[in-house]
PDB file of C-alpha atoms in Angstrom:
ATOM      1  CA  LEU X   8       2.204 -11.164 -25.641  1.00 38.00           C
ATOM      2  CA  SER X   9       5.046  -9.375 -24.581  1.00 42.00           C
ATOM      3  CA  ALA X  10       8.052  -7.045 -26.425  1.00 43.00           C
ATOM      4  CA  PRO X  11      10.975  -6.196 -24.270  1.00 43.00           C
ATOM      5  CA  ALA X  12      13.071  -3.020 -25.228  1.00 41.00           C
ATOM      6  CA  PHE X  13      16.376  -4.029 -23.891  1.00 41.00           C
ATOM      7  CA  ALA X  14      18.735  -1.555 -22.560  1.00 39.00           C
ATOM      8  CA  ALA X  15      21.793  -3.929 -23.524  1.00 40.00           C
ATOM      9  CA  ASP X  16      22.094  -6.280 -26.496  1.00 42.00           C
ATOM     10  CA  THR X  17      21.660  -9.867 -24.759  1.00 43.00           C
ATOM     11  CA  GLY X  18      21.767 -11.500 -28.060  1.00 48.00           C
ATOM     12  CA  GLY X  19      18.853 -14.130 -27.080  1.00 53.00           C
ATOM     13  CA  THR X  20      20.848 -15.300 -24.190  1.00 66.00           C
ATOM     14  CA  GLY X  21      18.069 -14.090 -21.543  1.00 84.00           C
ATOM     15  CA  LEU X  22      18.092 -11.194 -19.035  1.00 90.00           C
ATOM     16  CA  SER X  23      21.046  -9.338 -17.913  1.00 92.00           C
ATOM     17  CA  LYS X  24      21.650  -6.230 -15.966  1.00 95.00           C
ATOM     18  CA  GLY X  25      20.673  -3.048 -17.407  1.00 95.00           C
ATOM     19  CA  ASP X  26      17.620  -4.677 -19.269  1.00 94.00           C
ATOM     20  CA  TRP X  27      14.211  -3.054 -19.681  1.00 94.00           C
ATOM     21  CA  LEU X  28      11.217  -5.488 -20.314  1.00 93.00           C
ATOM     22  CA  VAL X  29       7.767  -3.748 -21.417  1.00 93.00           C
ATOM     23  CA  ARG X  30       5.012  -6.053 -21.171  1.00 93.00           C
ATOM     24  CA  LEU X  31       1.219  -5.258 -22.411  1.00 93.00           C
ATOM     25  CA  ARG X  32      -0.906  -7.938 -21.149  1.00 92.00           C
ATOM     26  CA  GLY X  33      -4.772  -8.589 -20.856  1.00 93.00           C
ATOM     27  CA  ILE X  34      -5.915  -9.264 -17.083  1.00 94.00           C
ATOM     28  CA  LEU X  35      -8.410 -10.355 -15.438  1.00 94.00           C
ATOM     29  CA  VAL X  36      -9.364  -8.289 -12.351  1.00 93.00           C
ATOM     30  CA  ALA X  37     -11.331 -10.740  -9.946  1.00 92.00           C
ATOM     31  CA  PRO X  38     -12.137  -9.216  -6.569  1.00 92.00           C
ATOM     32  CA  THR X  39     -12.768 -11.641  -3.904  1.00 87.00           C
ATOM     33  CA  GLY X  40     -13.148  -9.655  -0.495  1.00 80.00           C
ATOM     34  CA  ASP X  41     -16.438  -9.506   1.280  1.00 84.00           C
ATOM     35  CA  SER X  42     -18.187  -6.447   2.649  1.00 89.00           C
ATOM     36  CA  GLY X  43     -19.972  -5.375   5.980  1.00 87.00           C
ATOM     37  CA  GLY X  44     -23.430  -4.197   6.173  1.00 88.00           C
ATOM     38  CA  ILE X  45     -24.617  -1.082   4.845  1.00 88.00           C
ATOM     39  CA  THR X  46     -25.539   1.010   7.670  1.00 90.00           C
ATOM     40  CA  PRO X  47     -27.699   2.245   8.996  1.00 90.00           C
ATOM     41  CA  MET X  48     -30.415   1.996   6.556  1.00 88.00           C
ATOM     42  CA  PHE X  49     -29.282  -1.655   5.319  1.00 88.00           C
ATOM     43  CA  PRO X  50     -27.223  -3.364   7.892  1.00 89.00           C
ATOM     44  CA  ASP X  51     -28.444  -6.932   6.455  1.00 92.00           C
ATOM     45  CA  SER X  52     -27.375  -6.017   2.938  1.00 91.00           C
ATOM     46  CA  THR X  53     -23.787  -6.924   1.798  1.00 92.00           C
ATOM     47  CA  VAL X  54     -22.206  -5.980  -1.842  1.00 94.00           C
ATOM     48  CA  ASP X  55     -20.387  -8.004  -4.280  1.00 94.00           C
ATOM     49  CA  ILE X  56     -17.801  -6.346  -7.097  1.00 94.00           C
ATOM     50  CA  ASN X  57     -18.194  -7.943 -10.596  1.00 95.00           C
ATOM     51  CA  THR X  58     -15.141  -9.195 -12.339  1.00 95.00           C
ATOM     52  CA  LYS X  59     -13.371  -7.034 -15.419  1.00 95.00           C
ATOM     53  CA  PHE X  60     -10.771  -8.038 -17.845  1.00 96.00           C
ATOM     54  CA  VAL X  61      -8.679  -4.917 -19.368  1.00 96.00           C
ATOM     55  CA  PRO X  62      -5.384  -4.261 -20.982  1.00 96.00           C
ATOM     56  CA  GLU X  63      -2.571  -3.741 -18.619  1.00 95.00           C
ATOM     57  CA  LEU X  64       0.977  -2.165 -19.334  1.00 95.00           C
ATOM     58  CA  ASP X  65       4.234  -2.753 -17.072  1.00 95.00           C
ATOM     59  CA  PHE X  66       7.851  -1.773 -17.095  1.00 96.00           C
ATOM     60  CA  THR X  67      10.502  -3.881 -15.513  1.00 96.00           C
ATOM     61  CA  TYR X  68      14.084  -2.949 -14.871  1.00 98.00           C
ATOM     62  CA  MET X  69      16.872  -5.374 -14.256  1.00 97.00           C
ATOM     63  CA  PHE X  70      19.057  -4.164 -11.329  1.00 98.00           C
ATOM     64  CA  THR X  71      21.046  -7.396 -11.917  1.00 97.00           C
ATOM     65  CA  ASP X  72      20.713 -10.892 -14.106  1.00 96.00           C
ATOM     66  CA  ASN X  73      18.364 -11.851 -11.376  1.00 97.00           C
ATOM     67  CA  ILE X  74      16.680  -8.780  -9.456  1.00 98.00           C
ATOM     68  CA  GLY X  75      14.415  -6.949 -11.186  1.00 98.00           C
ATOM     69  CA  ALA X  76      11.495  -3.960 -10.430  1.00 98.00           C
ATOM     70  CA  GLU X  77       8.570  -4.237 -11.837  1.00 98.00           C
ATOM     71  CA  LEU X  78       5.797  -1.529 -12.238  1.00 97.00           C
ATOM     72  CA  ILE X  79       2.465  -1.993 -13.262  1.00 95.00           C
ATOM     73  CA  LEU X  80      -0.256   0.394 -14.713  1.00 93.00           C
ATOM     74  CA  ALA X  81      -3.724  -0.651 -15.258  1.00 95.00           C
ATOM     75  CA  THR X  82      -7.154   0.810 -14.535  1.00 96.00           C
ATOM     76  CA  SER X  83     -10.435  -1.099 -14.292  1.00 96.00           C
ATOM     77  CA  LYS X  84     -14.058  -0.072 -14.163  1.00 97.00           C
ATOM     78  CA  HIS X  85     -16.114  -2.170 -11.627  1.00 95.00           C
ATOM     79  CA  SER X  86     -19.902  -2.025 -10.319  1.00 95.00           C
ATOM     80  CA  ALA X  87     -21.173  -2.847  -6.524  1.00 94.00           C
ATOM     81  CA  THR X  88     -24.219  -5.081  -6.657  1.00 94.00           C
ATOM     82  CA  GLY X  89     -26.359  -5.876  -3.652  1.00 92.00           C
ATOM     83  CA  ALA X  90     -25.327  -9.575  -2.620  1.00 93.00           C
ATOM     84  CA  SER X  91     -27.613 -10.101   0.182  1.00 93.00           C
ATOM     85  CA  GLY X  92     -30.211  -8.763   2.265  1.00 90.00           C
ATOM     86  CA  ALA X  93     -33.416  -6.513   1.231  1.00 90.00           C
ATOM     87  CA  LEU X  94     -30.852  -5.107  -1.808  1.00 91.00           C
ATOM     88  CA  ALA X  95     -29.625  -8.266  -3.209  1.00 94.00           C
ATOM     89  CA  GLY X  96     -29.365  -8.220  -6.840  1.00 94.00           C
ATOM     90  CA  GLN X  97     -29.764  -5.073  -7.084  1.00 93.00           C
ATOM     91  CA  PRO X  98     -27.269  -2.350  -8.556  1.00 95.00           C
ATOM     92  CA  LEU X  99     -25.851  -0.007  -6.166  1.00 94.00           C
ATOM     93  CA  LEU X 100     -22.778   1.703  -7.687  1.00 96.00           C
ATOM     94  CA  SER X 101     -19.950   2.173  -9.941  1.00 97.00           C
ATOM     95  CA  THR X 102     -16.284   2.598  -9.895  1.00 97.00           C
ATOM     96  CA  TRP X 103     -12.784   3.057 -11.636  1.00 97.00           C
ATOM     97  CA  VAL X 104      -9.858   1.728  -9.929  1.00 96.00           C
ATOM     98  CA  LEU X 105      -6.155   2.654 -10.171  1.00 95.00           C
ATOM     99  CA  PRO X 106      -3.889   0.422  -8.426  1.00 94.00           C
ATOM    100  CA  PRO X 107      -0.565   1.272  -9.215  1.00 95.00           C
ATOM    101  CA  THR X 108       1.759  -1.741  -8.125  1.00 97.00           C
ATOM    102  CA  LEU X 109       5.550  -1.825  -7.609  1.00 98.00           C
ATOM    103  CA  THR X 110       7.319  -5.314  -7.138  1.00 98.00           C
ATOM    104  CA  LEU X 111      10.723  -6.552  -6.594  1.00 98.00           C
ATOM    105  CA  GLN X 112      11.234  -9.524  -8.533  1.00 98.00           C
ATOM    106  CA  TYR X 113      13.481 -12.709  -8.432  1.00 98.00           C
ATOM    107  CA  HIS X 114      14.048 -13.930 -11.532  1.00 97.00           C
ATOM    108  CA  LEU X 115      15.208 -17.665 -10.975  1.00 96.00           C
ATOM    109  CA  MET X 116      16.901 -18.553 -14.525  1.00 95.00           C
ATOM    110  CA  PRO X 117      17.558 -15.617 -16.197  1.00 95.00           C
ATOM    111  CA  LYS X 118      19.545 -16.860 -19.208  1.00 93.00           C
ATOM    112  CA  SER X 119      17.053 -19.709 -19.917  1.00 94.00           C
ATOM    113  CA  ALA X 120      14.571 -19.401 -22.640  1.00 93.00           C
ATOM    114  CA  LEU X 121      11.659 -19.977 -19.803  1.00 95.00           C
ATOM    115  CA  ARG X 122      12.185 -18.037 -17.262  1.00 95.00           C
ATOM    116  CA  PRO X 123      10.122 -18.353 -13.984  1.00 97.00           C
ATOM    117  CA  TYR X 124      10.199 -15.434 -11.317  1.00 98.00           C
ATOM    118  CA  VAL X 125       8.734 -14.260  -8.053  1.00 98.00           C
ATOM    119  CA  GLY X 126       7.929 -10.678  -6.301  1.00 98.00           C
ATOM    120  CA  ALA X 127       6.632  -9.005  -3.903  1.00 98.00           C
ATOM    121  CA  GLY X 128       5.782  -4.880  -3.358  1.00 98.00           C
ATOM    122  CA  ILE X 129       3.152  -2.610  -2.325  1.00 98.00           C
ATOM    123  CA  ASN X 130       0.277  -0.697  -4.299  1.00 96.00           C
ATOM    124  CA  TYR X 131      -1.436   2.483  -3.348  1.00 97.00           C
ATOM    125  CA  THR X 132      -5.109   2.050  -4.712  1.00 96.00           C
ATOM    126  CA  ILE X 133      -7.002   5.219  -6.084  1.00 96.00           C
ATOM    127  CA  PHE X 134     -10.802   5.207  -6.677  1.00 96.00           C
ATOM    128  CA  TYR X 135     -12.218   7.446  -9.251  1.00 97.00           C
ATOM    129  CA  SER X 136     -15.527   8.460 -10.997  1.00 97.00           C
ATOM    130  CA  GLU X 137     -17.610   6.718  -8.469  1.00 96.00           C
ATOM    131  CA  GLY X 138     -21.617   7.067  -9.087  1.00 96.00           C
ATOM    132  CA  ALA X 139     -24.351   6.231  -7.344  1.00 94.00           C
ATOM    133  CA  SER X 140     -26.791   3.452  -9.840  1.00 95.00           C
ATOM    134  CA  SER X 141     -30.141   4.993 -10.978  1.00 94.00           C
ATOM    135  CA  LEU X 142     -31.921   2.679  -8.671  1.00 91.00           C
ATOM    136  CA  VAL X 143     -30.349   4.201  -5.800  1.00 92.00           C
ATOM    137  CA  ASN X 144     -30.716   8.009  -7.181  1.00 92.00           C
ATOM    138  CA  SER X 145     -34.609   7.503  -7.922  1.00 90.00           C
ATOM    139  CA  ALA X 146     -35.347   5.404  -4.344  1.00 87.00           C
ATOM    140  CA  LEU X 147     -33.293   7.618  -2.070  1.00 87.00           C
ATOM    141  CA  GLY X 148     -32.786  10.675  -4.190  1.00 91.00           C
ATOM    142  CA  GLN X 149     -29.438  12.325  -5.698  1.00 94.00           C
ATOM    143  CA  THR X 150     -26.983  10.276  -3.939  1.00 94.00           C
ATOM    144  CA  ASP X 151     -22.811  11.218  -3.796  1.00 96.00           C
ATOM    145  CA  VAL X 152     -20.606   8.405  -3.434  1.00 96.00           C
ATOM    146  CA  SER X 153     -17.122   8.422  -2.170  1.00 96.00           C
ATOM    147  CA  LEU X 154     -14.532   5.578  -1.934  1.00 96.00           C
ATOM    148  CA  SER X 155     -11.487   5.836   0.215  1.00 97.00           C
ATOM    149  CA  SER X 156      -8.029   4.853  -1.348  1.00 97.00           C
ATOM    150  CA  SER X 157      -5.978   2.668   0.348  1.00 95.00           C
ATOM    151  CA  PHE X 158      -2.264   1.030   0.477  1.00 97.00           C
ATOM    152  CA  GLY X 159      -1.761  -2.737   0.239  1.00 97.00           C
ATOM    153  CA  TRP X 160       0.818  -5.248  -0.243  1.00 98.00           C
ATOM    154  CA  ALA X 161       0.867  -7.391  -3.610  1.00 97.00           C
ATOM    155  CA  ALA X 162       2.854 -10.694  -4.311  1.00 98.00           C
ATOM    156  CA  GLN X 163       3.353 -12.420  -7.860  1.00 97.00           C
ATOM    157  CA  ALA X 164       4.721 -15.485  -9.576  1.00 98.00           C
ATOM    158  CA  GLY X 165       5.092 -15.555 -13.180  1.00 97.00           C
ATOM    159  CA  PHE X 166       7.205 -17.074 -16.008  1.00 95.00           C
ATOM    160  CA  ASP X 167       8.400 -15.545 -19.600  1.00 94.00           C
ATOM    161  CA  ILE X 168       8.736 -18.057 -22.652  1.00 94.00           C
ATOM    162  CA  ASP X 169      11.419 -16.681 -25.289  1.00 92.00           C
ATOM    163  CA  VAL X 170       9.609 -16.542 -28.714  1.00 92.00           C
ATOM    164  CA  SER X 171      12.253 -14.784 -30.332  1.00 89.00           C
ATOM    165  CA  PRO X 172      15.415 -12.715 -28.982  1.00 84.00           C
ATOM    166  CA  LYS X 173      13.216  -9.802 -28.832  1.00 85.00           C
ATOM    167  CA  VAL X 174       9.920 -11.328 -28.132  1.00 90.00           C
ATOM    168  CA  PHE X 175       8.460 -13.460 -25.230  1.00 91.00           C
ATOM    169  CA  LEU X 176       5.232 -14.666 -23.748  1.00 94.00           C
ATOM    170  CA  ASN X 177       4.594 -13.851 -20.013  1.00 94.00           C
ATOM    171  CA  PHE X 178       2.182 -15.709 -17.899  1.00 95.00           C
ATOM    172  CA  ASP X 179       1.830 -13.767 -14.356  1.00 95.00           C
ATOM    173  CA  ILE X 180      -0.549 -13.873 -11.390  1.00 96.00           C
ATOM    174  CA  LYS X 181      -0.748 -11.648  -8.751  1.00 96.00           C
ATOM    175  CA  TYR X 182      -2.734 -10.866  -5.532  1.00 96.00           C
ATOM    176  CA  ILE X 183      -3.040  -7.107  -4.436  1.00 95.00           C
ATOM    177  CA  ASP X 184      -4.094  -6.092  -1.306  1.00 95.00           C
ATOM    178  CA  MET X 185      -6.622  -3.491  -1.176  1.00 93.00           C
ATOM    179  CA  GLY X 186      -9.729  -2.120   0.792  1.00 91.00           C
ATOM    180  CA  THR X 187     -12.165   0.494   0.627  1.00 93.00           C
ATOM    181  CA  THR X 188     -14.710   2.289   2.546  1.00 93.00           C
ATOM    182  CA  ALA X 189     -17.752   3.529   0.258  1.00 93.00           C
ATOM    183  CA  THR X 190     -19.630   6.418   1.746  1.00 94.00           C
ATOM    184  CA  LEU X 191     -23.157   7.283  -0.071  1.00 93.00           C
ATOM    185  CA  THR X 192     -24.582  10.547   1.186  1.00 95.00           C
ATOM    186  CA  THR X 193     -27.794  11.421   0.267  1.00 92.00           C
ATOM    187  CA  GLY X 194     -28.964  14.873   1.525  1.00 90.00           C
ATOM    188  CA  ALA X 195     -28.489  14.924   5.364  1.00 90.00           C
ATOM    189  CA  VAL X 196     -28.589  10.628   5.672  1.00 91.00           C
ATOM    190  CA  VAL X 197     -24.853   8.921   5.244  1.00 93.00           C
ATOM    191  CA  ASN X 198     -24.838   5.006   4.633  1.00 92.00           C
TER     192      ASN X 198
END
């Protein structure tokens, strides 16, 4: 459920130039990528990242009746687990992910009670509070984990449905391109 804070009174007639929309969403973060091997120690082992459901806050400013810019803010904690090879099914590491994303949107029917839109933009993904699992630390010794940040592109499609002149429901799907290289350092050994 999303509640817009309008800069101008639209009288319930949809979006107008200068409007601000503030959305509070529940989002599903579902990684779809794959990994290479863990080199040099486990070259045949790949990893999988878990899915998370988290809250998200975003702000949209309407430059015209049809064109707006959206900034999304959300963070989620994920775990990497062995997906194949000797480490299959084993917990390896965890990290928090912060992917602030800015999209430029085109709203197809800004004055309608049902307002579809499409958007495209960029994101910068930051990984923080990384840590090795207790299994890794007990098997290899105290291990430091570092994940590289990344720039990527984003695409979205969605629609808003008016509930009242100042409140609406929002449905949105986004693809955010992000990648990282995880470095696990145990003493002099780097994987």
